[in-house]
Structure formats: structure tokens, C-alpha cells
Tab-separated table of C-alpha atoms in Angstrom:
chain	number	residue	atom	x	y	z
A	20	MET	CA	-0.240	0.111	0.549
A	21	GLN	CA	1.135	3.147	-1.316
A	22	TRP	CA	-0.379	6.698	-0.361
A	23	GLY	CA	-3.674	4.702	1.194
A	24	ILE	CA	-4.283	3.120	-1.699
A	25	PRO	CA	-4.613	-0.382	-1.681
A	26	SER	CA	-2.829	-2.814	-3.759
A	27	GLN	CA	-4.461	-4.400	-6.698
A	28	ASN	CA	-3.842	-8.228	-6.377
A	29	GLU	CA	-4.806	-9.751	-9.817
A	30	GLU	CA	-5.793	-12.894	-10.634
A	31	ASP	CA	-6.681	-15.809	-12.982
A	32	GLY	CA	-9.917	-17.208	-12.522
A	33	PRO	CA	-12.011	-17.980	-14.755
A	34	GLN	CA	-11.919	-22.017	-14.118
A	35	GLY	CA	-11.070	-21.526	-10.366
A	36	VAL	CA	-7.736	-19.445	-8.775
A	37	ALA	CA	-5.122	-20.661	-11.137
A	38	ASP	CA	-1.142	-19.660	-11.746
A	39	GLY	CA	0.172	-23.084	-9.198
A	40	VAL	CA	-2.469	-21.573	-6.285
A	41	LYS	CA	-3.466	-25.178	-4.101
A	42	ASP	CA	-6.923	-25.941	-1.991
A	43	VAL	CA	-8.847	-24.492	-4.246
A	44	THR	CA	-12.198	-25.716	-6.073
A	45	CYS	CA	-11.256	-26.356	-9.550
A	46	TRP	CA	-14.994	-25.626	-10.986
A	47	PRO	CA	-16.723	-26.940	-14.375
A	48	SER	CA	-15.559	-24.312	-16.672
A	49	ALA	CA	-17.677	-21.340	-18.387
A	50	LEU	CA	-19.100	-23.126	-21.752
A	51	THR	CA	-19.750	-25.686	-18.912
A	52	ILE	CA	-21.837	-23.170	-16.648
A	53	VAL	CA	-23.510	-21.764	-19.533
A	54	SER	CA	-25.111	-24.879	-20.765
A	55	SER	CA	-27.038	-24.883	-17.670
A	56	TRP	CA	-28.995	-21.784	-19.048
A	57	ASP	CA	-29.838	-20.872	-14.866
A	58	ARG	CA	-28.976	-17.706	-14.812
A	59	SER	CA	-29.322	-18.153	-10.421
A	60	LEU	CA	-26.000	-20.841	-10.893
A	61	TYR	CA	-24.835	-17.985	-12.882
A	62	ASN	CA	-24.991	-15.865	-9.429
A	63	GLN	CA	-24.073	-18.840	-7.085
A	64	PHE	CA	-20.877	-19.274	-9.108
A	65	GLY	CA	-19.579	-15.719	-8.712
A	66	VAL	CA	-20.235	-15.047	-5.528
A	67	ALA	CA	-18.083	-18.812	-4.235
A	68	GLN	CA	-15.399	-17.876	-7.042
A	69	ALA	CA	-15.038	-14.620	-5.500
A	70	GLU	CA	-14.930	-15.826	-2.186
A	71	GLU	CA	-12.279	-18.596	-3.244
A	72	GLN	CA	-9.998	-15.225	-4.362
A	73	LYS	CA	-10.740	-13.108	-1.404
A	74	THR	CA	-9.453	-16.345	0.929
A	75	LYS	CA	-6.232	-16.267	-1.137
A	76	GLY	CA	-5.394	-12.794	-1.170
A	77	SER	CA	-6.894	-11.621	-4.548
A	78	ASN	CA	-9.023	-8.262	-5.619
A	79	ILE	CA	-10.004	-8.905	-8.849
A	80	ILE	CA	-10.834	-11.267	-10.852
A	81	LEU	CA	-9.215	-11.688	-14.253
A	82	GLY	CA	-12.835	-12.534	-15.184
A	83	PRO	CA	-15.436	-13.249	-16.685
A	84	MET	CA	-14.045	-14.533	-20.083
A	85	THR	CA	-16.274	-13.809	-22.812
A	86	ASN	CA	-15.476	-13.912	-25.975
A	87	ILE	CA	-17.711	-15.740	-28.474
A	88	ALA	CA	-16.543	-18.486	-30.177
A	89	ARG	CA	-16.679	-18.161	-33.917
A	90	VAL	CA	-13.421	-19.690	-34.226
A	91	PRO	CA	-14.569	-23.623	-33.212
A	92	VAL	CA	-10.980	-24.822	-32.527
A	93	GLY	CA	-9.954	-21.823	-30.288
A	94	GLY	CA	-8.194	-22.857	-28.155
A	95	ARG	CA	-9.826	-20.848	-25.193
A	96	ASN	CA	-13.717	-21.979	-25.123
A	97	PHE	CA	-13.796	-23.959	-22.874
A	98	GLU	CA	-13.218	-20.308	-21.038
A	99	SER	CA	-15.515	-19.410	-22.620
A	100	THR	CA	-19.380	-17.903	-22.960
A	101	GLY	CA	-20.282	-20.454	-26.511
A	102	GLU	CA	-21.654	-18.809	-29.541
A	103	ASP	CA	-24.612	-16.563	-28.408
A	104	PRO	CA	-23.766	-13.207	-27.564
A	105	VAL	CA	-27.266	-13.851	-26.298
A	106	LEU	CA	-26.801	-16.166	-23.414
A	107	ALA	CA	-22.809	-15.137	-22.639
A	108	SER	CA	-25.079	-11.851	-21.810
A	109	ALA	CA	-27.164	-13.695	-19.510
A	110	TYR	CA	-24.747	-15.209	-17.644
A	111	VAL	CA	-22.030	-12.452	-17.720
A	112	SER	CA	-24.669	-10.282	-15.992
A	113	GLN	CA	-25.462	-12.743	-13.244
A	114	TYR	CA	-22.030	-13.688	-12.714
A	115	VAL	CA	-20.138	-9.716	-12.532
A	116	LYS	CA	-22.736	-9.171	-9.865
A	117	GLY	CA	-21.848	-12.335	-7.658
A	118	VAL	CA	-18.140	-11.515	-7.629
A	119	GLN	CA	-18.810	-8.525	-7.209
A	120	SER	CA	-21.007	-8.590	-4.366
A	121	GLN	CA	-17.939	-10.427	-2.325
A	122	GLY	CA	-16.355	-7.511	-2.108
A	123	ILE	CA	-14.382	-8.677	-6.023
A	124	MET	CA	-13.483	-6.733	-8.998
A	125	ALA	CA	-14.408	-8.265	-11.663
A	126	CYS	CA	-12.160	-8.749	-15.552
A	127	ALA	CA	-14.344	-8.470	-18.600
A	128	LYS	CA	-12.048	-10.040	-20.631
A	129	HIS	CA	-10.644	-10.422	-23.470
A	130	TYR	CA	-12.327	-6.696	-25.066
A	131	ALA	CA	-12.617	-7.072	-28.496
A	132	ASP	CA	-12.731	-9.716	-31.257
A	133	ASN	CA	-10.379	-12.347	-29.620
A	134	ASN	CA	-11.280	-15.434	-31.494
A	135	GLN	CA	-8.046	-17.462	-32.057
A	136	GLU	CA	-5.047	-17.877	-30.480
A	137	SER	CA	-2.848	-19.388	-32.582
A	138	SER	CA	-1.023	-15.786	-34.078
A	139	ARG	CA	-3.110	-13.722	-31.185
A	140	GLY	CA	-1.235	-11.555	-31.460
A	141	THR	CA	-0.300	-10.249	-35.039
A	142	VAL	CA	-3.750	-11.234	-36.661
A	143	SER	CA	-6.321	-8.507	-37.019
A	144	ALA	CA	-10.268	-8.942	-36.869
A	145	ILE	CA	-12.023	-7.747	-39.814
A	146	VAL	CA	-15.299	-6.288	-38.118
A	147	ASP	CA	-17.962	-4.270	-40.214
A	148	GLU	CA	-19.853	-2.155	-37.539
A	149	ARG	CA	-22.947	-3.994	-37.207
A	150	THR	CA	-21.951	-7.763	-36.631
A	151	GLN	CA	-20.143	-5.211	-34.293
A	152	TRP	CA	-22.836	-4.571	-31.912
A	153	GLU	CA	-25.077	-7.004	-33.059
A	154	LEU	CA	-22.507	-10.173	-32.099
A	155	TYR	CA	-19.253	-9.299	-30.226
A	156	TYR	CA	-19.905	-6.460	-28.048
A	157	PRO	CA	-23.928	-6.478	-26.391
A	158	HIS	CA	-22.423	-9.248	-23.705
A	159	PHE	CA	-19.473	-6.904	-23.819
A	160	GLN	CA	-22.151	-3.739	-23.047
A	161	ALA	CA	-23.810	-6.991	-20.811
A	162	ALA	CA	-20.988	-6.809	-18.171
A	163	ILE	CA	-21.317	-2.335	-18.274
A	164	ASP	CA	-24.813	-2.256	-17.298
A	165	ALA	CA	-24.264	-5.021	-14.186
A	166	GLY	CA	-21.467	-2.504	-12.505
A	167	VAL	CA	-17.975	-4.390	-13.371
A	168	GLY	CA	-15.312	-1.718	-12.556
A	169	SER	CA	-12.233	-3.262	-14.747
A	170	PHE	CA	-12.164	-4.599	-18.569
A	171	MET	CA	-8.645	-6.242	-20.477
A	172	CYS	CA	-8.222	-5.490	-23.696
A	173	SER	CA	-7.787	-8.419	-26.275
A	174	TYR	CA	-3.917	-9.351	-27.697
A	175	ASN	CA	-5.466	-9.427	-31.702
A	176	LYS	CA	-5.646	-5.737	-33.863
A	177	ILE	CA	-9.102	-4.558	-34.757
A	178	ASN	CA	-9.393	-3.483	-38.424
A	179	GLY	CA	-5.488	-3.242	-38.594
A	180	THR	CA	-5.309	-1.878	-34.711
A	181	TYR	CA	-4.202	-3.038	-32.261
A	182	ALA	CA	-7.633	-3.086	-29.151
A	183	CYS	CA	-4.892	-1.416	-26.612
A	184	GLU	CA	-4.162	0.673	-28.439
A	185	ASN	CA	-7.560	1.634	-30.723
A	186	ASP	CA	-9.452	4.988	-31.046
A	187	LYS	CA	-12.036	3.833	-31.603
A	188	ILE	CA	-13.476	0.744	-29.819
A	189	LEU	CA	-11.428	2.094	-25.874
A	190	ASN	CA	-12.893	5.987	-26.526
A	191	LYS	CA	-15.569	6.025	-28.695
A	192	ASP	CA	-17.223	3.411	-28.033
A	193	LEU	CA	-16.540	1.517	-25.040
A	194	LYS	CA	-15.820	4.446	-22.631
A	195	GLY	CA	-18.154	6.767	-25.352
A	196	LYS	CA	-20.938	4.738	-26.702
A	197	MET	CA	-21.215	2.014	-24.161
A	198	GLY	CA	-20.777	4.529	-21.374
A	199	PHE	CA	-17.540	2.562	-19.166
A	200	LYS	CA	-16.354	4.408	-16.245
A	201	GLY	CA	-14.449	1.730	-14.994
A	202	PHE	CA	-10.603	0.721	-16.352
A	203	VAL	CA	-8.957	-0.918	-19.501
A	204	MET	CA	-5.978	-3.034	-18.799
A	205	SER	CA	-4.031	-4.542	-21.316
A	206	ASP	CA	-3.717	-8.002	-21.001
A	207	TRP	CA	-0.645	-9.397	-20.330
A	208	GLY	CA	1.886	-7.691	-22.249
A	209	ALA	CA	-0.656	-6.868	-24.658
A	210	THR	CA	1.204	-2.443	-25.029
A	211	HIS	CA	2.847	-1.488	-27.770
A	212	SER	CA	2.947	1.947	-28.333
A	213	THR	CA	2.694	4.733	-24.826
A	214	VAL	CA	1.836	8.116	-26.442
A	215	GLN	CA	-0.900	6.330	-29.017
A	216	ALA	CA	-1.826	3.412	-26.562
A	217	ALA	CA	-2.855	6.183	-23.722
A	218	ASN	CA	-5.057	8.688	-25.891
A	219	ALA	CA	-6.545	4.993	-27.038
A	220	GLY	CA	-8.167	4.954	-24.031
A	221	LEU	CA	-6.077	2.647	-22.446
A	222	ASP	CA	-5.273	2.971	-18.539
A	223	GLN	CA	-2.717	0.279	-17.237
A	224	GLU	CA	-0.190	-1.459	-18.608
A	225	MET	CA	0.107	-4.848	-17.326
A	226	PRO	CA	2.509	-6.542	-15.916
A	227	THR	CA	5.438	-4.390	-16.845
A	228	SER	CA	5.584	-0.447	-16.926
A	229	ASN	CA	7.956	-0.994	-20.023
A	230	PHE	CA	4.816	2.289	-21.681
A	231	PHE	CA	3.004	3.064	-18.653
A	232	GLY	CA	6.846	4.102	-16.487
A	233	ASP	CA	9.091	6.785	-17.009
A	234	ALA	CA	7.918	6.497	-20.393
A	235	LEU	CA	4.165	8.253	-19.410
A	236	MET	CA	5.719	10.587	-17.084
A	237	SER	CA	8.179	11.544	-20.680
A	238	ALA	CA	5.573	11.646	-23.263
A	239	ILE	CA	3.418	14.279	-20.805
A	240	LYS	CA	6.186	16.241	-19.904
A	241	ALA	CA	6.196	16.900	-23.410
A	242	GLY	CA	2.429	17.436	-24.047
A	243	GLN	CA	2.672	14.491	-26.387
A	244	VAL	CA	-0.385	12.481	-23.530
A	245	PRO	CA	-2.891	15.178	-21.410
A	246	GLU	CA	-2.258	15.303	-17.747
A	247	SER	CA	-6.137	16.059	-17.911
A	248	ARG	CA	-4.939	11.553	-19.142
A	249	LEU	CA	-3.151	10.511	-16.155
A	250	THR	CA	-5.846	12.348	-13.994
A	251	ASP	CA	-9.130	10.037	-16.377
A	252	MET	CA	-6.668	7.500	-15.756
A	253	ALA	CA	-6.580	7.626	-11.845
A	254	GLN	CA	-9.859	8.197	-11.220
A	255	ARG	CA	-11.110	5.645	-13.457
A	256	ILE	CA	-9.095	3.070	-11.383
A	257	LEU	CA	-9.147	4.151	-8.235
A	258	THR	CA	-13.344	4.845	-8.472
A	259	PRO	CA	-14.147	1.088	-8.039
A	260	MET	CA	-12.196	0.264	-6.490
A	261	PHE	CA	-13.353	2.874	-3.780
A	262	ALA	CA	-17.075	1.703	-4.948
A	263	LEU	CA	-16.437	-2.355	-3.644
A	264	GLY	CA	-14.944	-1.132	-0.791
A	265	MET	CA	-11.649	-1.827	-1.059
A	266	PHE	CA	-10.660	1.440	0.989
A	267	ASP	CA	-12.692	0.650	4.558
A	268	ARG	CA	-10.786	-3.075	5.185
A	269	THR	CA	-7.520	-5.479	4.462
A	270	ASN	CA	-7.268	-8.706	3.141
A	271	PRO	CA	-5.569	-11.088	5.089
A	272	GLY	CA	-5.606	-13.896	2.659
A	273	THR	CA	-2.936	-15.254	1.918
A	274	THR	CA	-1.802	-17.297	-1.617
A	275	ASP	CA	-1.660	-20.386	1.405
A	276	THR	CA	-4.729	-19.649	2.922
A	277	PRO	CA	-6.909	-22.691	2.107
A	278	ALA	CA	-9.655	-21.839	0.315
A	279	ARG	CA	-11.878	-24.761	-0.321
A	280	SER	CA	-14.802	-25.461	2.183
A	281	THR	CA	-17.498	-28.169	1.649
A	282	GLU	CA	-19.994	-26.151	0.354
A	283	HIS	CA	-18.296	-25.583	-2.740
A	284	ASP	CA	-17.583	-29.144	-3.522
A	285	THR	CA	-21.354	-29.115	-2.619
A	286	LEU	CA	-21.999	-26.580	-5.701
A	287	SER	CA	-19.312	-27.849	-7.647
A	288	ARG	CA	-21.222	-31.224	-7.824
A	289	VAL	CA	-24.033	-29.306	-8.711
A	290	LEU	CA	-23.199	-26.678	-11.315
A	291	ALA	CA	-21.887	-30.455	-13.469
A	292	GLU	CA	-25.517	-32.278	-12.407
A	293	ASN	CA	-26.720	-29.050	-14.159
A	294	THR	CA	-24.956	-28.731	-16.993
A	295	ALA	CA	-24.454	-31.890	-18.583
A	296	VAL	CA	-26.147	-32.125	-22.033
A	297	LEU	CA	-27.768	-34.709	-22.780
A	298	LEU	CA	-27.615	-35.542	-27.214
A	299	LYS	CA	-29.278	-38.344	-27.703
A	300	ASN	CA	-30.841	-41.178	-25.827
A	301	ASP	CA	-31.513	-43.878	-28.633
A	302	GLY	CA	-33.469	-47.450	-26.329
A	303	GLY	CA	-34.004	-44.739	-23.223
A	304	ILE	CA	-30.800	-46.373	-22.515
A	305	LEU	CA	-30.669	-43.581	-19.427
A	306	PRO	CA	-30.514	-44.151	-17.102
A	307	ILE	CA	-29.129	-47.202	-16.548
A	308	PRO	CA	-31.862	-50.023	-15.665
A	309	SER	CA	-31.578	-52.031	-12.218
A	310	SER	CA	-31.022	-54.427	-14.735
A	311	VAL	CA	-28.292	-54.398	-15.640
A	312	ARG	CA	-25.577	-56.338	-13.782
A	313	SER	CA	-22.058	-55.168	-15.471
A	314	ILE	CA	-20.562	-51.934	-16.595
A	315	ALA	CA	-17.771	-51.943	-18.767
A	316	VAL	CA	-16.212	-48.273	-19.659
A	317	ILE	CA	-13.604	-48.064	-21.966
A	318	GLY	CA	-11.473	-45.306	-22.903
A	319	LYS	CA	-7.905	-43.630	-20.932
A	320	ALA	CA	-10.177	-40.061	-19.854
A	321	GLY	CA	-12.311	-42.929	-18.041
A	322	HIS	CA	-9.520	-43.091	-15.943
A	323	TRP	CA	-6.360	-42.735	-16.413
A	324	GLU	CA	-6.018	-39.530	-18.319
A	325	PRO	CA	-8.878	-37.627	-17.081
A	326	VAL	CA	-9.821	-34.406	-18.093
A	327	VAL	CA	-10.505	-31.851	-15.549
A	328	HIS	CA	-9.387	-28.327	-16.488
A	329	GLY	CA	-7.840	-26.474	-19.774
A	330	GLY	CA	-4.479	-25.710	-19.858
A	331	GLY	CA	-3.012	-22.210	-19.603
A	332	SER	CA	-3.704	-19.324	-17.064
A	333	GLY	CA	-7.248	-20.677	-16.753
A	334	SER	CA	-5.720	-24.007	-15.781
A	335	VAL	CA	-5.813	-24.509	-11.936
A	336	ILE	CA	-4.614	-27.861	-9.779
A	337	PRO	CA	-7.343	-30.458	-9.307
A	338	PRO	CA	-7.457	-30.522	-5.112
A	339	TYR	CA	-9.472	-34.290	-6.127
A	340	ILE	CA	-10.847	-36.386	-8.645
A	341	ILE	CA	-13.242	-38.654	-9.176
A	342	THR	CA	-12.913	-40.762	-12.539
A	343	ALA	CA	-15.642	-42.145	-13.703
A	344	PHE	CA	-14.618	-45.165	-13.592
A	345	GLN	CA	-14.506	-44.429	-10.370
A	346	GLY	CA	-17.875	-42.786	-9.969
A	347	LEU	CA	-19.373	-45.960	-11.353
A	348	GLU	CA	-18.415	-47.704	-9.216
A	349	GLU	CA	-19.256	-46.399	-6.421
A	350	ALA	CA	-22.271	-45.940	-7.082
A	351	ALA	CA	-22.971	-48.730	-8.561
A	352	PRO	CA	-25.227	-51.405	-7.031
A	353	ILE	CA	-23.906	-54.339	-4.975
A	354	THR	CA	-25.053	-56.390	-7.893
A	355	THR	CA	-23.465	-55.076	-10.540
A	356	THR	CA	-19.667	-54.460	-11.606
A	357	VAL	CA	-17.802	-52.441	-13.749
A	358	LYS	CA	-14.429	-52.820	-14.921
A	359	TYR	CA	-11.839	-50.642	-16.164
A	360	ASP	CA	-9.472	-50.803	-19.892
A	361	ASP	CA	-8.346	-47.484	-20.917
A	362	ALA	CA	-8.171	-49.471	-24.613
A	363	THR	CA	-4.430	-49.343	-25.364
A	364	ASP	CA	-5.126	-53.081	-26.163
A	365	LEU	CA	-8.317	-53.238	-29.099
A	366	GLN	CA	-8.728	-56.256	-28.902
A	367	SER	CA	-9.131	-56.146	-24.576
A	368	ALA	CA	-11.772	-53.292	-25.084
A	369	LEU	CA	-13.966	-54.534	-27.614
A	370	LYS	CA	-14.233	-57.955	-25.847
A	371	LEU	CA	-14.696	-56.352	-22.249
A	372	ALA	CA	-17.410	-54.771	-23.692
A	373	ALA	CA	-18.596	-57.791	-25.287
A	374	SER	CA	-19.148	-58.909	-22.545
A	375	SER	CA	-20.349	-56.578	-20.496
A	376	ASP	CA	-24.315	-55.789	-20.284
A	377	VAL	CA	-23.451	-51.827	-21.154
A	378	ALA	CA	-20.296	-50.502	-21.759
A	379	ILE	CA	-19.851	-46.589	-21.523
A	380	VAL	CA	-17.243	-44.999	-23.781
A	381	VAL	CA	-15.572	-42.201	-22.553
A	382	ALA	CA	-13.872	-39.643	-24.503
A	383	SER	CA	-11.999	-36.064	-24.546
A	384	VAL	CA	-10.830	-33.632	-26.249
A	385	PHE	CA	-8.436	-30.865	-24.143
A	386	SER	CA	-7.425	-27.093	-25.326
A	387	HIS	CA	-4.801	-24.958	-23.707
A	388	GLU	CA	-3.930	-21.101	-24.049
A	389	GLY	CA	-1.688	-19.637	-27.084
A	390	GLN	CA	-3.007	-21.956	-29.832
A	391	ASP	CA	-5.915	-23.562	-30.991
A	392	ARG	CA	-6.790	-27.099	-31.623
A	393	PHE	CA	-5.470	-28.262	-35.501
A	394	ASP	CA	-9.028	-30.083	-36.304
A	395	LEU	CA	-11.794	-31.348	-34.515
A	396	LEU	CA	-11.802	-34.539	-34.170
A	397	LEU	CA	-11.718	-36.331	-30.718
A	398	GLY	CA	-8.315	-37.668	-31.265
A	399	GLY	CA	-5.936	-40.685	-30.394
A	400	GLY	CA	-7.985	-42.844	-32.523
A	401	GLN	CA	-11.180	-41.937	-29.857
A	402	ASP	CA	-13.691	-42.011	-33.037
A	403	ASN	CA	-12.549	-45.825	-34.421
A	404	LEU	CA	-13.286	-46.435	-30.601
A	405	ILE	CA	-16.291	-45.757	-30.415
A	406	GLU	CA	-17.165	-46.793	-33.613
A	407	LYS	CA	-15.924	-50.678	-33.125
A	408	ILE	CA	-17.180	-50.734	-29.725
A	409	VAL	CA	-20.681	-50.074	-30.273
A	410	GLN	CA	-20.298	-53.031	-33.376
A	411	VAL	CA	-19.720	-55.429	-30.227
A	412	GLN	CA	-21.828	-53.882	-27.959
A	413	PRO	CA	-25.147	-51.862	-29.396
A	414	ARG	CA	-25.860	-50.957	-25.446
A	415	THR	CA	-23.355	-48.193	-25.649
A	416	ILE	CA	-22.956	-45.011	-24.137
A	417	VAL	CA	-20.289	-42.050	-25.223
A	418	VAL	CA	-19.663	-39.874	-22.834
A	419	LEU	CA	-17.466	-36.403	-23.657
A	420	ASP	CA	-15.627	-34.831	-22.099
A	421	ILE	CA	-14.426	-32.448	-24.428
A	422	ALA	CA	-12.942	-28.441	-24.505
A	423	GLY	CA	-15.131	-27.105	-26.928
A	424	ALA	CA	-16.957	-28.129	-30.426
A	425	VAL	CA	-15.598	-31.822	-32.216
A	426	GLU	CA	-17.129	-33.831	-34.541
A	427	MET	CA	-19.240	-36.731	-34.215
A	428	PRO	CA	-19.947	-38.490	-37.046
């Protein structure tokens, strides 16, 4: 703290407190939670996220991540709110309100038109005015209407100009037409200039001061950046901090403070239960009838290599993992046997599937920040595995733990 101003402790967290912090809840992803279509759950998720952020000493959560999933192979689609700006707006509004009800500031990101991870630092999104306002801005407007304290501008260029030094999207649209009163921080390393970025509406360079340290002071002294712009930056940063009570209390939390709770474990399960999507139920195979005496769980994702989060700044260290095999083994009646095969040996997996009453194939796709997926396939021979299992066992259930869209031949 300096001059009585509390430090901003910013932390990633679309799926939970990130950056290697332990003893936190690994929540279902935002793309999962938005599938519930339940505003109450969106709000509860925001509240619980903020509680854990506060416990770990954070006062600004770098979320919601609300980029429209326009590129199906997008590496961070698991963090996002899907393809529909109306649904995304409903989620963002309740999430922001939930987070900030706990005195933690939310940060709407990544503004704007951030649709891909591959080449994200050089690509230019060419977007016309109508598309911008109808598709890419509504969910950010919803965050503003919910009172969000901060925005994060994205890595990409927009119509040829970097987002974090783009006068059109920052000054004219965000702070002008959309009425945002808080501050804009850059994504990590997304600041490319001093004078242009400052005058275009960027308020905070993250995580360094290469452009907004001594260079900004020199630019102000030289008359290249008005002193009133510096005053505006300070006001925009401090105002939401005052509004959220950051000046009225200290946060004793540290990254070593345990943040998990029984209540959060329960909520995490409720979120997962209410957001799973059933695509097909041919023959009424679900729920599994009580007459079933043997279940085969097949696939690496079913036990040995479960996928419970994505990679990058959205990754979380899970305190525990209950695999599909473990869960079924625990839940099955005493009269039902549950066996597992990772399908490394295809013939072994086929034999187990054929000899069981029901086969459950668990397949997965992992993705991460910084690079898009190469295709929409399940990969690793998983499509072939599913086809072969179905041939020997017509009563087959396929469970997909996936980071976004996949082909399902």
C-alpha cells in the first residue's frame, strides 16, 4: 500500500484460482456452466469464485472471459461463454453481480473480437460496425450494465489497429457509446506503445511499466499525452476500488490460505449436474436400468487420463479427481460389477465391452491458451474406438469431456 491506496492483487480465475495455487476448487468451465441456462447458478458461481479469490488474497478476478466462440477450434473456448451473445450476456450479467457482491472486482475480457489463440498477437479481426454491435459487443455491454469495474483489452488487432491502442473501440465505443466508467487494463504484454495507447484509452499496462512508467511521464512532460488523461486514468482505476470497499478493509488472505469448503464442493457438483448436456438417448438406455449386472468403462479419459480443466491461465490444480470409473464403481448397486479398460489394447477393450451388459466409452479433447486445436476430431484413435465398441456392444453410452466443439461421425 502506498499513499493509502491498497494494492491491486489480480488473479486468473475463469475456472478457479489459477497460476499454480493449491487448495482451491476446480470448477466446471464457463462453457459448461453457461449450458445450464440458469441465471441463479451463474450468480452463485460468481459469488463462490469471489469467495475463494478473496481467501487467496486477490481483489480482482481476471474474468469473466466472454469471447464469442466464432472459431470452433479456439484454444480457449472452454473458458468462454459460447456462440450466442444473448446467452453470454445473461451469464456475464449474473456472474459480475455475484463476484462484485463480495467486494471483489470483476474484469471483462478479452475486449474485443478475440476469436483465436493461434497468431493472437498479430492477427487483425476485420469487423464491420453492425456485426460489432450485434455479435461482439452485447455481452460486454451486459458487463457494464452489471457494474463491472474493469476491462481487459485483447492481444489482437481490430481492423488493423491493436485493441489496446485502438481509439475506436476503447474511447469511442467502450467509454463513449457503451458508457463504461471503470478502467481498461492490457492483457499481459498486449501494450505496444505509450502515446497512442494512452490517448486511445488504455488506463493500465500489465504486467510491466515499459510503456506506462517513465515513458508515460516523459510523454506527458512533452505534451504528447495531456495531463488530464493521467488524471482520468487514476480516477477510473480508483473509483471502482472505492465503490467495492477496497479502501475500507484489508484482505488478510494469502495464496497459502485454504480456500476450499464443503459448500463449494457441493456447489461444484450441482453445477456439473445441471450443465451436462444429453444429446441422444436411443432406446432409453439412460438412466441405466437396475437390471444391468455388468458395466464396462472404456477409454483413457475414463480413468487414467481424465480431463477436468483446460491449459494456460484458465488451468486450475484440482484438489481431487473422481474419474468416471471411480464414480460408477461407487454408485453401482452391489449386484453390479464395473470394470475398466483404457483401450491401449483394442482387442481387450472389445472383449470387455462385448461381455458386459452396457459399455461406457469416455472420450476427451484437451485445449489450452496460446494455440488453437488443429481440427475438430477427438484424436488419439477415439473415433475409431467408439465405432468398434458399438459394433460389438449396441448398448453403448458415449461420454465426451471436451474443450469445445467436436465432430461426431
